[in-house]
PDB file of C-alpha atoms and ligand atoms in Angstrom:
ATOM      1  CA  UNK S   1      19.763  15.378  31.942  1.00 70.00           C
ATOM      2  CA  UNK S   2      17.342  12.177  32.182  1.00 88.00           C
ATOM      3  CA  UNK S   3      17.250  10.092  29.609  1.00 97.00           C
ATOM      4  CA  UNK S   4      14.216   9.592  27.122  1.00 98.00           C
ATOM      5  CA  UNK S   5      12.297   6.717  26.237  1.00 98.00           C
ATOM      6  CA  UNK S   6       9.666   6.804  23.433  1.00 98.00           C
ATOM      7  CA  UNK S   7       7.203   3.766  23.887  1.00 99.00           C
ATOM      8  CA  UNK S   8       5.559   2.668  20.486  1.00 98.00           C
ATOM      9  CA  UNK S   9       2.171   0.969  21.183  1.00 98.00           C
ATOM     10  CA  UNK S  10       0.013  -0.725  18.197  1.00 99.00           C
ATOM     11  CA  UNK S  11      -2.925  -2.348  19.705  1.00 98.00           C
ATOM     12  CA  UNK S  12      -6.727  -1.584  18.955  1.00 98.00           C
ATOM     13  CA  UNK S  13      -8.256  -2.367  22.350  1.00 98.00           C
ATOM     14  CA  UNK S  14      -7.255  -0.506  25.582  1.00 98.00           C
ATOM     15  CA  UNK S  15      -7.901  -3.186  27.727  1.00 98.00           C
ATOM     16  CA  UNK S  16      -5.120  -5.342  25.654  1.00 98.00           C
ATOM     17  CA  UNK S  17      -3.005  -7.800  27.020  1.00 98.00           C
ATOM     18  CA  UNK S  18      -0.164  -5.288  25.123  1.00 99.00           C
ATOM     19  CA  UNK S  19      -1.590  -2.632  27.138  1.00 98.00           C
ATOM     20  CA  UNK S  20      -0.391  -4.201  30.223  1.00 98.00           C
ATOM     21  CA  UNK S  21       2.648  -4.469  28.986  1.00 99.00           C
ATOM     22  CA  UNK S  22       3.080  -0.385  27.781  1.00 99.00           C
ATOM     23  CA  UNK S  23       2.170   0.268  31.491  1.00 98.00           C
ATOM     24  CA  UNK S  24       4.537  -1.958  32.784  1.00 98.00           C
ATOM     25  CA  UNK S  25       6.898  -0.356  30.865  1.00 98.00           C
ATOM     26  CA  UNK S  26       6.146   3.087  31.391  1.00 98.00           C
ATOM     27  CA  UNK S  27       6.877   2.207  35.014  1.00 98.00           C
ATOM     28  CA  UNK S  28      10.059   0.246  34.929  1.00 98.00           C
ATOM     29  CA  UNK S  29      11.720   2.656  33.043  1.00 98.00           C
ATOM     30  CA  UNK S  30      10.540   5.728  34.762  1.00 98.00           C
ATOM     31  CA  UNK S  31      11.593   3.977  37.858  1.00 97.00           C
ATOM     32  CA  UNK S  32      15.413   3.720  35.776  1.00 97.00           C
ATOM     33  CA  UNK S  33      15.132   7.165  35.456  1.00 97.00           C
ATOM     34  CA  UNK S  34      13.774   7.813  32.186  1.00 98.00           C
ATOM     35  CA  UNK S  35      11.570  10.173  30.697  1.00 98.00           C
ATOM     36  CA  UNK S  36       9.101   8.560  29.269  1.00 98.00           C
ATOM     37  CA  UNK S  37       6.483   8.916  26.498  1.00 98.00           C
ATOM     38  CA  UNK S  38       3.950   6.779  24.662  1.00 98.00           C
ATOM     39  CA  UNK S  39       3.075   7.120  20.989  1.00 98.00           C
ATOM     40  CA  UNK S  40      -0.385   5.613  21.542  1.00 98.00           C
ATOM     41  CA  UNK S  41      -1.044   4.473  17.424  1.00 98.00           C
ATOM     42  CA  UNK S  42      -4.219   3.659  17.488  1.00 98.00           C
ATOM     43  CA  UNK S  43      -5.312   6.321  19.850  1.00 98.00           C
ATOM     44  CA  UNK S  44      -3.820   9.004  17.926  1.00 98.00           C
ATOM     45  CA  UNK S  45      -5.573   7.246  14.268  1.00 98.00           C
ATOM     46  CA  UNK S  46      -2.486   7.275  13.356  1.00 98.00           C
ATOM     47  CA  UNK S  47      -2.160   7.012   9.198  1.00 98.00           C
ATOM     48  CA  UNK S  48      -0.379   3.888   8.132  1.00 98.00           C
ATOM     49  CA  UNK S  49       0.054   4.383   4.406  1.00 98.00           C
ATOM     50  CA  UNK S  50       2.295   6.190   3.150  1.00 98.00           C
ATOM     51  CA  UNK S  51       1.322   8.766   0.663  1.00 95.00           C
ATOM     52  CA  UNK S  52       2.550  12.010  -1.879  1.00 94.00           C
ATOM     53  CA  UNK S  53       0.497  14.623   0.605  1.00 95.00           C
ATOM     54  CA  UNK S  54       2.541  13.061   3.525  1.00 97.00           C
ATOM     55  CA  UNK S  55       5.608  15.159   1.926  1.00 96.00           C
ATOM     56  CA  UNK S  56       3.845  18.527   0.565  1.00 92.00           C
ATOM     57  CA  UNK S  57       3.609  16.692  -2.951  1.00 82.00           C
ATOM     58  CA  UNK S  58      -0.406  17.545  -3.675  1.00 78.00           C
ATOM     59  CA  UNK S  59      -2.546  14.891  -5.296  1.00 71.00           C
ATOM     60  CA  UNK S  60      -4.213  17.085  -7.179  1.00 70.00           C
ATOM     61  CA  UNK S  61      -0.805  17.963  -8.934  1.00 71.00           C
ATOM     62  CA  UNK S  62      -0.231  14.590  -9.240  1.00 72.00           C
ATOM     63  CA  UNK S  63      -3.528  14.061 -10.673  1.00 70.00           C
ATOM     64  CA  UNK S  64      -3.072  16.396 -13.633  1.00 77.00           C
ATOM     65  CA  UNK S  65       0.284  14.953 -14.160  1.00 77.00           C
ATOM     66  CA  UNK S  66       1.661  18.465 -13.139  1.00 76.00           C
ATOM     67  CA  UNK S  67       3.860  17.511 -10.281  1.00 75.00           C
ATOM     68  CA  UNK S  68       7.206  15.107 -11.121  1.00 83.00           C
ATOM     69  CA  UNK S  69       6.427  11.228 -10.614  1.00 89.00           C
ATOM     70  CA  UNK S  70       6.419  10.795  -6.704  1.00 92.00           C
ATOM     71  CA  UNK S  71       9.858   9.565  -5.738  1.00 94.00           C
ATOM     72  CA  UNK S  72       9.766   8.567  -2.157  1.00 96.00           C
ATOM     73  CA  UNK S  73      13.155   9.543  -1.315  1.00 96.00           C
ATOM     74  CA  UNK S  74      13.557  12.501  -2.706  1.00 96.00           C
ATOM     75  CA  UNK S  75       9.941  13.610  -1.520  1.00 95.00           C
ATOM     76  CA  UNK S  76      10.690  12.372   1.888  1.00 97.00           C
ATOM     77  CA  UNK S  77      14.592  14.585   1.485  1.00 97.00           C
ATOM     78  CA  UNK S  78      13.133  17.951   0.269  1.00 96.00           C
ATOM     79  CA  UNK S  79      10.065  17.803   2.526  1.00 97.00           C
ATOM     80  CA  UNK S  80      12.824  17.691   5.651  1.00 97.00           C
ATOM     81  CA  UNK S  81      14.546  21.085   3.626  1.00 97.00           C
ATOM     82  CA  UNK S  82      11.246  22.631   3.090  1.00 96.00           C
ATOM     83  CA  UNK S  83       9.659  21.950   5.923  1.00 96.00           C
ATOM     84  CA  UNK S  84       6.685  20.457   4.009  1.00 95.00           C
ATOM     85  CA  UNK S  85       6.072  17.358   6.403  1.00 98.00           C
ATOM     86  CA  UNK S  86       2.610  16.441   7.743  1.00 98.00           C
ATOM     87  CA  UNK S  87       2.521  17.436  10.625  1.00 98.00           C
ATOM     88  CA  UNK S  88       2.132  13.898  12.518  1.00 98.00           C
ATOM     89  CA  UNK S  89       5.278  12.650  10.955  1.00 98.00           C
ATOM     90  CA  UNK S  90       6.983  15.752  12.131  1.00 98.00           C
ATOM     91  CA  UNK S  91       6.114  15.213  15.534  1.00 98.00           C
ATOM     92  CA  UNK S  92       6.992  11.502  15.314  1.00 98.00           C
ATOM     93  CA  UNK S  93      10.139  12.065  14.284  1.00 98.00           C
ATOM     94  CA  UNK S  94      10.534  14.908  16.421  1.00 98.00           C
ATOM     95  CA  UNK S  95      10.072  12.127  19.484  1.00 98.00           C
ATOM     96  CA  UNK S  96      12.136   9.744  18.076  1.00 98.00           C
ATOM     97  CA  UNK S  97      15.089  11.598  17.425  1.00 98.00           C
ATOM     98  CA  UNK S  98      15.211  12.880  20.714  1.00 98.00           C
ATOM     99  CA  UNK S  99      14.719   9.155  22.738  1.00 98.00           C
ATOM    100  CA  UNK S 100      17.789   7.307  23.768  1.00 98.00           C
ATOM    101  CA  UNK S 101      15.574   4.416  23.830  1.00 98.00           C
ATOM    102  CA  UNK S 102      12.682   3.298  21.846  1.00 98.00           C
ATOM    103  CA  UNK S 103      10.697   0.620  22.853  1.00 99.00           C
ATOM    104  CA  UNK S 104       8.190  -1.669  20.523  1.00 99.00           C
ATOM    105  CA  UNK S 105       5.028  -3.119  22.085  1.00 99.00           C
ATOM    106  CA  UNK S 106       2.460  -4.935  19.942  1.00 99.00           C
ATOM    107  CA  UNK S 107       0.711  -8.459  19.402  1.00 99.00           C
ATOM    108  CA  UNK S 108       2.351 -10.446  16.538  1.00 98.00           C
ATOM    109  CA  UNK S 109       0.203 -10.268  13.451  1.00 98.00           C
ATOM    110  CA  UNK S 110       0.794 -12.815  10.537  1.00 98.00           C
ATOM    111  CA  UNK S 111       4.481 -13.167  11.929  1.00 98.00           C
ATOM    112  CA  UNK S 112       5.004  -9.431  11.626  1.00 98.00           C
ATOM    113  CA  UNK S 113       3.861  -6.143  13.527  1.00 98.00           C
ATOM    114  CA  UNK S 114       0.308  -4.726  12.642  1.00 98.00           C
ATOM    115  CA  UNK S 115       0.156  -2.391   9.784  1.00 98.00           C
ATOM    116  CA  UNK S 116      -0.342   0.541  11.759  1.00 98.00           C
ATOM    117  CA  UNK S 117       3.258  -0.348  13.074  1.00 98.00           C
ATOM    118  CA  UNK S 118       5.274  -0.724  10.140  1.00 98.00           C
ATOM    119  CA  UNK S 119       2.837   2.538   8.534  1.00 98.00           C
ATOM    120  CA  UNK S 120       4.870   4.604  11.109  1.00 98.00           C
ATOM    121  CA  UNK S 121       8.424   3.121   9.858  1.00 98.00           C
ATOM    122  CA  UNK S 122       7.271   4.031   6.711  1.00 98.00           C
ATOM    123  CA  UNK S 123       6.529   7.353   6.948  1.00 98.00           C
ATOM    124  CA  UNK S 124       8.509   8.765   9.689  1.00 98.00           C
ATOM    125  CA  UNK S 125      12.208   7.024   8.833  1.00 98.00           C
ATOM    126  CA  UNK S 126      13.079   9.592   6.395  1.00 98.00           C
ATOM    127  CA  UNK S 127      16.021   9.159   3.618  1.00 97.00           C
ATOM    128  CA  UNK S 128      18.620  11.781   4.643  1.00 96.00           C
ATOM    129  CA  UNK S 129      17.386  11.997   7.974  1.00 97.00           C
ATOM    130  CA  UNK S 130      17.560   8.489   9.597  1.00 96.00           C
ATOM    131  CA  UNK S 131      19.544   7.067   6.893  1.00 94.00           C
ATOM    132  CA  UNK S 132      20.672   7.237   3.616  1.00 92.00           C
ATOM    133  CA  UNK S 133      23.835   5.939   0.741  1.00 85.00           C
ATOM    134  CA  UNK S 134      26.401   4.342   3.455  1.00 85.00           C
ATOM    135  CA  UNK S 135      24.807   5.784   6.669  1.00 93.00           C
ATOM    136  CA  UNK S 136      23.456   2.233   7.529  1.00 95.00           C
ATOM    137  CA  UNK S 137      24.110   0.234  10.268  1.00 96.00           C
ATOM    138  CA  UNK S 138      27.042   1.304  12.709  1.00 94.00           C
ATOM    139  CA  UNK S 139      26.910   4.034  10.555  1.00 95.00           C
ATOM    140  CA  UNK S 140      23.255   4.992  11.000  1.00 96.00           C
ATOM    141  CA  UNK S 141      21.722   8.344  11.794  1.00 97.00           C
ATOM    142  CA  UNK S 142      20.051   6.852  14.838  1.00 98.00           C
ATOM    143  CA  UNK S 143      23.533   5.303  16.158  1.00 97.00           C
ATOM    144  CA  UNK S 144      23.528   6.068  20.014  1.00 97.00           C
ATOM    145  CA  UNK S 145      19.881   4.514  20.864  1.00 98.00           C
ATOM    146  CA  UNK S 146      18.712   1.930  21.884  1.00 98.00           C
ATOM    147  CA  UNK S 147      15.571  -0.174  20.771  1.00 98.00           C
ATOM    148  CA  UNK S 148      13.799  -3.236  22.259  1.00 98.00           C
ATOM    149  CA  UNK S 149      10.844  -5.119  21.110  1.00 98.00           C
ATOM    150  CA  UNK S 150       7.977  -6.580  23.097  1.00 99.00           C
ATOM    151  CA  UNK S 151       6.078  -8.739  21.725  1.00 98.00           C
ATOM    152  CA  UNK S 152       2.676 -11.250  22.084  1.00 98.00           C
ATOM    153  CA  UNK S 153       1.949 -14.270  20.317  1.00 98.00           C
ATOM    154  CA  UNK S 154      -0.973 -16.706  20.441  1.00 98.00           C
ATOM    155  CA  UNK S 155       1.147 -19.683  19.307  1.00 98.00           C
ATOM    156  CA  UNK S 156       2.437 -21.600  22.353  1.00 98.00           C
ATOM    157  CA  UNK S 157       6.338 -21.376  23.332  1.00 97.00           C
ATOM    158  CA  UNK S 158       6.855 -24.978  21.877  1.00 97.00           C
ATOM    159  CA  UNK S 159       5.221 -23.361  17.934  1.00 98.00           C
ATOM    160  CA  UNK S 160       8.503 -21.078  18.207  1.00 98.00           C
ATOM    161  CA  UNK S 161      12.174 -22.534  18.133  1.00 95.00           C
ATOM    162  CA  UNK S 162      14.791 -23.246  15.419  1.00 92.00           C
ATOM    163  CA  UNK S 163      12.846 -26.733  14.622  1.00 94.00           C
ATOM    164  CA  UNK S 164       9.464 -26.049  16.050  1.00 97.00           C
ATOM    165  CA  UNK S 165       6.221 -25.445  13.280  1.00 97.00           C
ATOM    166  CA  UNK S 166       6.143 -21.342  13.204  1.00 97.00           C
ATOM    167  CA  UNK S 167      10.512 -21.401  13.529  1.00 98.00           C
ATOM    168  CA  UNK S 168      12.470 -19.391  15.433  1.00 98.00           C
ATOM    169  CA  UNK S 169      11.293 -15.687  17.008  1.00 98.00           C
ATOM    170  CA  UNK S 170      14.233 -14.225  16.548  1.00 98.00           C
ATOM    171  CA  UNK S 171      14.009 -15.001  12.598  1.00 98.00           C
ATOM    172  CA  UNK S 172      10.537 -13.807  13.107  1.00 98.00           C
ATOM    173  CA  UNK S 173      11.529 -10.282  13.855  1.00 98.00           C
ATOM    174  CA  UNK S 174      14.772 -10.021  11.900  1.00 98.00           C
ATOM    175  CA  UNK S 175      13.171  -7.710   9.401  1.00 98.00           C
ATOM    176  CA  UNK S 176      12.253  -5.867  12.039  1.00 98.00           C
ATOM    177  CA  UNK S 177      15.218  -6.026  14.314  1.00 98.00           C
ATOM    178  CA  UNK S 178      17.797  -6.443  11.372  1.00 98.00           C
ATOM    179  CA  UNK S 179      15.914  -4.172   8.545  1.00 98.00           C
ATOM    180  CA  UNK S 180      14.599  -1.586  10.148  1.00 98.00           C
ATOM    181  CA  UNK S 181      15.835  -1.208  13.579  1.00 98.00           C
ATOM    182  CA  UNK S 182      19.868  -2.132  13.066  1.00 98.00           C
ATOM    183  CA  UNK S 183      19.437  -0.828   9.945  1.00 98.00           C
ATOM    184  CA  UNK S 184      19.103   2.693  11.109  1.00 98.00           C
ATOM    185  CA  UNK S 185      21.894   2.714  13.062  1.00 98.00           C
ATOM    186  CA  UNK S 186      19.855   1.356  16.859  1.00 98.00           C
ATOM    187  CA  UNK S 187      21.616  -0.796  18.773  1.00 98.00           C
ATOM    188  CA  UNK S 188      19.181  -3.679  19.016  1.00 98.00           C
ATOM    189  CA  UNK S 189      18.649  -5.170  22.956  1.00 98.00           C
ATOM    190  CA  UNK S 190      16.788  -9.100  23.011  1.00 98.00           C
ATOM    191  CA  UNK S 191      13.302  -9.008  22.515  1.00 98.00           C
ATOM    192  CA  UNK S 192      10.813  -9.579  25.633  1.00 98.00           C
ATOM    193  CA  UNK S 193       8.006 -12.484  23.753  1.00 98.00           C
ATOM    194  CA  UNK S 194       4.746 -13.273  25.934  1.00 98.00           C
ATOM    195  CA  UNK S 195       3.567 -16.588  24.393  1.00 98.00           C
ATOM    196  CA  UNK S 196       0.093 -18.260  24.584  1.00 98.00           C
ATOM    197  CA  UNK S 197      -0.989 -14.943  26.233  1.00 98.00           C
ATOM    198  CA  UNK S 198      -4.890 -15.445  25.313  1.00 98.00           C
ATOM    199  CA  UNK S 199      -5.140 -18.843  26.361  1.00 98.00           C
ATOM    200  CA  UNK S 200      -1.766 -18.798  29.069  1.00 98.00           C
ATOM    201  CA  UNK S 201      -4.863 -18.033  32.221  1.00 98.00           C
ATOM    202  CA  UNK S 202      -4.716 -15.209  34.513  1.00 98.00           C
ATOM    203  CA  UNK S 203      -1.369 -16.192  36.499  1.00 98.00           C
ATOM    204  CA  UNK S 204       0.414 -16.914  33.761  1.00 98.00           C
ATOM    205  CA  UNK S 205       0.023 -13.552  32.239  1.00 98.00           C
ATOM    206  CA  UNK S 206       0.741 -12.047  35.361  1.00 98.00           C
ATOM    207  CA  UNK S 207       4.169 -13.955  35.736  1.00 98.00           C
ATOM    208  CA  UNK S 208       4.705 -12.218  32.125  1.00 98.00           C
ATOM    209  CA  UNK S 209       4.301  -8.840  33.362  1.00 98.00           C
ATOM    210  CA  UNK S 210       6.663  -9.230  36.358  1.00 98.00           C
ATOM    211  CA  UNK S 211       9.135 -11.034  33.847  1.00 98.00           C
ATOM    212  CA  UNK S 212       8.844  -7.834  31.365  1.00 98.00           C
ATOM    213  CA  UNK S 213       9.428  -5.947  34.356  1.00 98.00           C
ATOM    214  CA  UNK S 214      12.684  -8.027  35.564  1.00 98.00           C
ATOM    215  CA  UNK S 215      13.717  -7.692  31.389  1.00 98.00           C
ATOM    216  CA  UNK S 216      13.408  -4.042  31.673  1.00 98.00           C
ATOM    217  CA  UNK S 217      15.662  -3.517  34.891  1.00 97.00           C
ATOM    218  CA  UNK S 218      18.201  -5.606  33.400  1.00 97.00           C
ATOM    219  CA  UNK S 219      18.263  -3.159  30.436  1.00 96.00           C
ATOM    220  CA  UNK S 220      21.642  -2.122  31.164  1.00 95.00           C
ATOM    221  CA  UNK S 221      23.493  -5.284  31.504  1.00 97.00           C
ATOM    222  CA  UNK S 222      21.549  -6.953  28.139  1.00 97.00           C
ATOM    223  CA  UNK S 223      23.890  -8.204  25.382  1.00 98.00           C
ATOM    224  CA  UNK S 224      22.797  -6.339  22.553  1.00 98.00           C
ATOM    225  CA  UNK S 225      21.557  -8.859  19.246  1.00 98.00           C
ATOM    226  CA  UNK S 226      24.816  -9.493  16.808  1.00 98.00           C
ATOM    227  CA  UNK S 227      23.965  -7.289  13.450  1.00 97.00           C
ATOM    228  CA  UNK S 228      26.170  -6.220  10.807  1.00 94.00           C
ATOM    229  CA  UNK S 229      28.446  -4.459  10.058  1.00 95.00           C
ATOM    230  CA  UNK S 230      28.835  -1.833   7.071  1.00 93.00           C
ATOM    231  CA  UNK S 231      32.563  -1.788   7.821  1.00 91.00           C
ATOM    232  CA  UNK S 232      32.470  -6.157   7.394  1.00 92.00           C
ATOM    233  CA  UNK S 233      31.037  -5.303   3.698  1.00 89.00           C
ATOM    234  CA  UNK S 234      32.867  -2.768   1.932  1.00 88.00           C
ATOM    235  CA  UNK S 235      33.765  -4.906  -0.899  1.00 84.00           C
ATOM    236  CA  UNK S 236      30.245  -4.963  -1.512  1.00 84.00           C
ATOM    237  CA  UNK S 237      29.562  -1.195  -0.931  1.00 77.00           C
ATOM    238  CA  UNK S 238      32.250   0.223  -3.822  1.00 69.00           C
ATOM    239  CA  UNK S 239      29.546   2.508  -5.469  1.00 66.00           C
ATOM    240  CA  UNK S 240      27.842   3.941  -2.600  1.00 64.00           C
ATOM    241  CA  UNK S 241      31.154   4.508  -0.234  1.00 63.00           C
ATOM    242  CA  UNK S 242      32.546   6.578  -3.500  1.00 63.00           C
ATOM    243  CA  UNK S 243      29.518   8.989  -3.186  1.00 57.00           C
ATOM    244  CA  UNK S 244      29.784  10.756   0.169  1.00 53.00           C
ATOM    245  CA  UNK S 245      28.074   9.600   3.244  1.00 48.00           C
ATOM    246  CA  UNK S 246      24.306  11.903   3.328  1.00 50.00           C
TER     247      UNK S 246
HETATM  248  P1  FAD F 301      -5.452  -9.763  24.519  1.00 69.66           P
HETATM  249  O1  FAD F 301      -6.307 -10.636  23.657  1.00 69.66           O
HETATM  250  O2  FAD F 301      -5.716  -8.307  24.579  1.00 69.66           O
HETATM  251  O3  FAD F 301      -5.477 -10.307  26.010  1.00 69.66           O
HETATM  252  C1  FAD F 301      -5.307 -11.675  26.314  1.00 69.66           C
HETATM  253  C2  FAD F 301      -5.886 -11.859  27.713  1.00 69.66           C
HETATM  254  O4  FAD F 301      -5.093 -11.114  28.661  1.00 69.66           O
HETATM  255  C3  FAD F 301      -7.329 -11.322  27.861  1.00 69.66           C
HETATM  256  O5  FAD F 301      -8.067 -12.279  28.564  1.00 69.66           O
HETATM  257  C4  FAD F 301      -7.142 -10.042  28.664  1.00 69.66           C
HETATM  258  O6  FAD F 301      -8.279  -9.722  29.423  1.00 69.66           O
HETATM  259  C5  FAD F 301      -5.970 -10.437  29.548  1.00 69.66           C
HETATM  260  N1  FAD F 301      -5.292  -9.315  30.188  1.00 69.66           N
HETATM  261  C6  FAD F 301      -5.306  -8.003  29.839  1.00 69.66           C
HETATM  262  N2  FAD F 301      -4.635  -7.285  30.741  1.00 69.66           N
HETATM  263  C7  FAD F 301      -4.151  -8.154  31.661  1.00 69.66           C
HETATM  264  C8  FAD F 301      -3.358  -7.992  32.819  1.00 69.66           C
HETATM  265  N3  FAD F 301      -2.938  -6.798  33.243  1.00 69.66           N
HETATM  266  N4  FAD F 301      -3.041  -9.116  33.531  1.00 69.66           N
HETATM  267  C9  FAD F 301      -3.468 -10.354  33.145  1.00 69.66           C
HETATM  268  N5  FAD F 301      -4.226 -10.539  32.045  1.00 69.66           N
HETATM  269  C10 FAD F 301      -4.569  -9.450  31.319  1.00 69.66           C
HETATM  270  N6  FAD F 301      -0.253 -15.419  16.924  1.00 69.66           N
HETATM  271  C11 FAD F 301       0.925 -15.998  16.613  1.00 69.66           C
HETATM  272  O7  FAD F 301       1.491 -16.693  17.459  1.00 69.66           O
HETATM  273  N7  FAD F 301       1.525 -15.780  15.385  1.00 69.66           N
HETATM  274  C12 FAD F 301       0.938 -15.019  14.439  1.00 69.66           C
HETATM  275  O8  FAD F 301       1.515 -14.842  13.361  1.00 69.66           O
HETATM  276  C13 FAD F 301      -0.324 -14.426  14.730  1.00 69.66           C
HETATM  277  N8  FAD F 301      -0.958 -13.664  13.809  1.00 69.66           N
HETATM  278  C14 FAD F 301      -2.125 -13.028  14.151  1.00 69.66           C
HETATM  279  C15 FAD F 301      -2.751 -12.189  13.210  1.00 69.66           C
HETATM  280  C16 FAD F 301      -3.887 -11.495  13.555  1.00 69.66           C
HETATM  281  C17 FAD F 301      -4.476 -10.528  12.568  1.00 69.66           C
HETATM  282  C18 FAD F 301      -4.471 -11.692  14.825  1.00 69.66           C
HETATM  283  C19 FAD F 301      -5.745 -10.956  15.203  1.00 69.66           C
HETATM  284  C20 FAD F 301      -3.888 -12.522  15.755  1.00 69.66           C
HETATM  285  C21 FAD F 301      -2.702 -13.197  15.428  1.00 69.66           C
HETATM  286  N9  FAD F 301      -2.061 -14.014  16.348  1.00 69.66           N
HETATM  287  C22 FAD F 301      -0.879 -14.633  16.022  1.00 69.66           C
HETATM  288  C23 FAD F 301      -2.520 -14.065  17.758  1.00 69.66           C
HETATM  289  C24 FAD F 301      -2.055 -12.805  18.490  1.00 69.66           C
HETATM  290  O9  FAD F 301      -0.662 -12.686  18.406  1.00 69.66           O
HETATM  291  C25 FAD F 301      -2.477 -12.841  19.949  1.00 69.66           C
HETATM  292  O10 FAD F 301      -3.866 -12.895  20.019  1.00 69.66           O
HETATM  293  C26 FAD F 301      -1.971 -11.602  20.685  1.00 69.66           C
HETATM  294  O11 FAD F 301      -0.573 -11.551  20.646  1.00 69.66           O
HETATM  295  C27 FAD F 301      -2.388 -11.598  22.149  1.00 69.66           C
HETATM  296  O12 FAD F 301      -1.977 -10.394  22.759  1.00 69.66           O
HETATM  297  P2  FAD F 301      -3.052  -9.248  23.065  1.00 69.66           P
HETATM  298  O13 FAD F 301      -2.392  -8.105  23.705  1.00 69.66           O
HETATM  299  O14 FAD F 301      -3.889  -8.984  21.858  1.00 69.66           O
HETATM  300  O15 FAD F 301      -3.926 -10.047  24.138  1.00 69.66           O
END
């Protein structure tokens, strides 16, 4: 069986630099032998904030101060049982459980990924279903797949660097590589960063697209980002490895 790749792709203008990059992506990894698919964000209006209706709690209950005080979790952990998800997130996290690799492309946005990005993480990585008590890291529900991040800046390469103005990229996207992605169990490949892509000129941005490309057949034979390691902190875990592992 092939295996699947789920492309996330935040941008608000077809024609995007980012765009170029999702298409060059699409075809590298097709031509690896993937299955690929696109969640297309803005396309698809996705909704970014997270909400009680998202998880069959009704605001009109909440409202009247009928309904229990929304709890996230728990919302997020019944809905699953229920089967009281919207029905975006379900198919969301329908695609992204079934990917063996999920890849991230979207212009960096006040040193983070646009709202309509992290909206998704939000409300699709479920407690109890992606993660939950000591099922972090190595011991993630998503252990198994892969994730990579491409990314655009408009700072130059020289803004970005341990001792450069803006700091280093990769402590840039640690929420996002550490937090989210390692978090939930992914095993986290190097980023691909085009830098200075508005202002880089015409060849420049197409040397980045062959260099994505070039990234993307290496996939195999990257050295996947150092994270940590549940297993490196149990004397910090006591309480949470005495309850059994949801
Ligand atoms: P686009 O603007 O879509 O495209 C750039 C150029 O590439 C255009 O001329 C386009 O026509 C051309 N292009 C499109 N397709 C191709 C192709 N196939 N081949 C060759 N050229 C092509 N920058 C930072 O460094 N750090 C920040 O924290 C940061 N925060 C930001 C916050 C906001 C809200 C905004 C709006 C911008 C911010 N920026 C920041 C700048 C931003 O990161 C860049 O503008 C963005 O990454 C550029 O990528 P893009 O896909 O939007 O490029």
């Amino acid at each position: 069986m092939s295996r699947r790749a789920l492309i996330l792709y935040a941008h608000p203008e077809p024609r995007s630099f980012c765009a170029a990059l999702r298409d060059v992506a699409c075809a590298a990894l097709a031509e690896a032998g993937y299955a690929v698919g696109v969640s297309d964000l803005y396309a698809q209006r996705f909704k970014a904030v997270l909400e009680p209706e998202d998880y069959g709690v009704l605001s009109a209950q909440q409202a009247a101060g009928e309904a229990a005080p929304f709890n996230v979790t728990l919302a997020q952990r019944r809905a699953v049982k229920e089967g009281s998800l919207a029905p975006d997130i379900a198919r969301e996290l329908e695609k992204l459980l079934a990917c063996d690799l999920l890849v991230l492309v979207f212009p960096l946005w006040w040193f983070g990924m646009p709202a309509i990005l992290k909206g998704w993480f939000d409300r699709v990585l479920l407690s109890g279903t992606v993660y939950g008590r000591s099922a972090l890291f190595e011991n993630g529900k998503l252990r198994g797949k892969k994730a990579l991040v491409a990314t655009t800046t408009g700072g130059p390469a020289e803004f970005y660097g341990a001792h450069s103005l803006n700091g280093d990229l990769l402590d840039i996207l640690m929420p996002l590589h550490r937090g989210v992605l390692a978090f939930t169990g992914m095993t986290v490949l190097p980023p691909y960063v085009a830098t200075h892509v508005p202002y880089a000129g015409e060849a420049a941005r197409t040397r980045m697209l062959e260099e994505f490309a070039a990234h993307l057949r290496r996939l195999d034979e990257l050295t996947p980002l150092p994270m940590p390691r549940v297993a490196d902190h149990l004397h910090q875990m006591g309480h949470l490895l005495k309850a059994k592992a949801e």
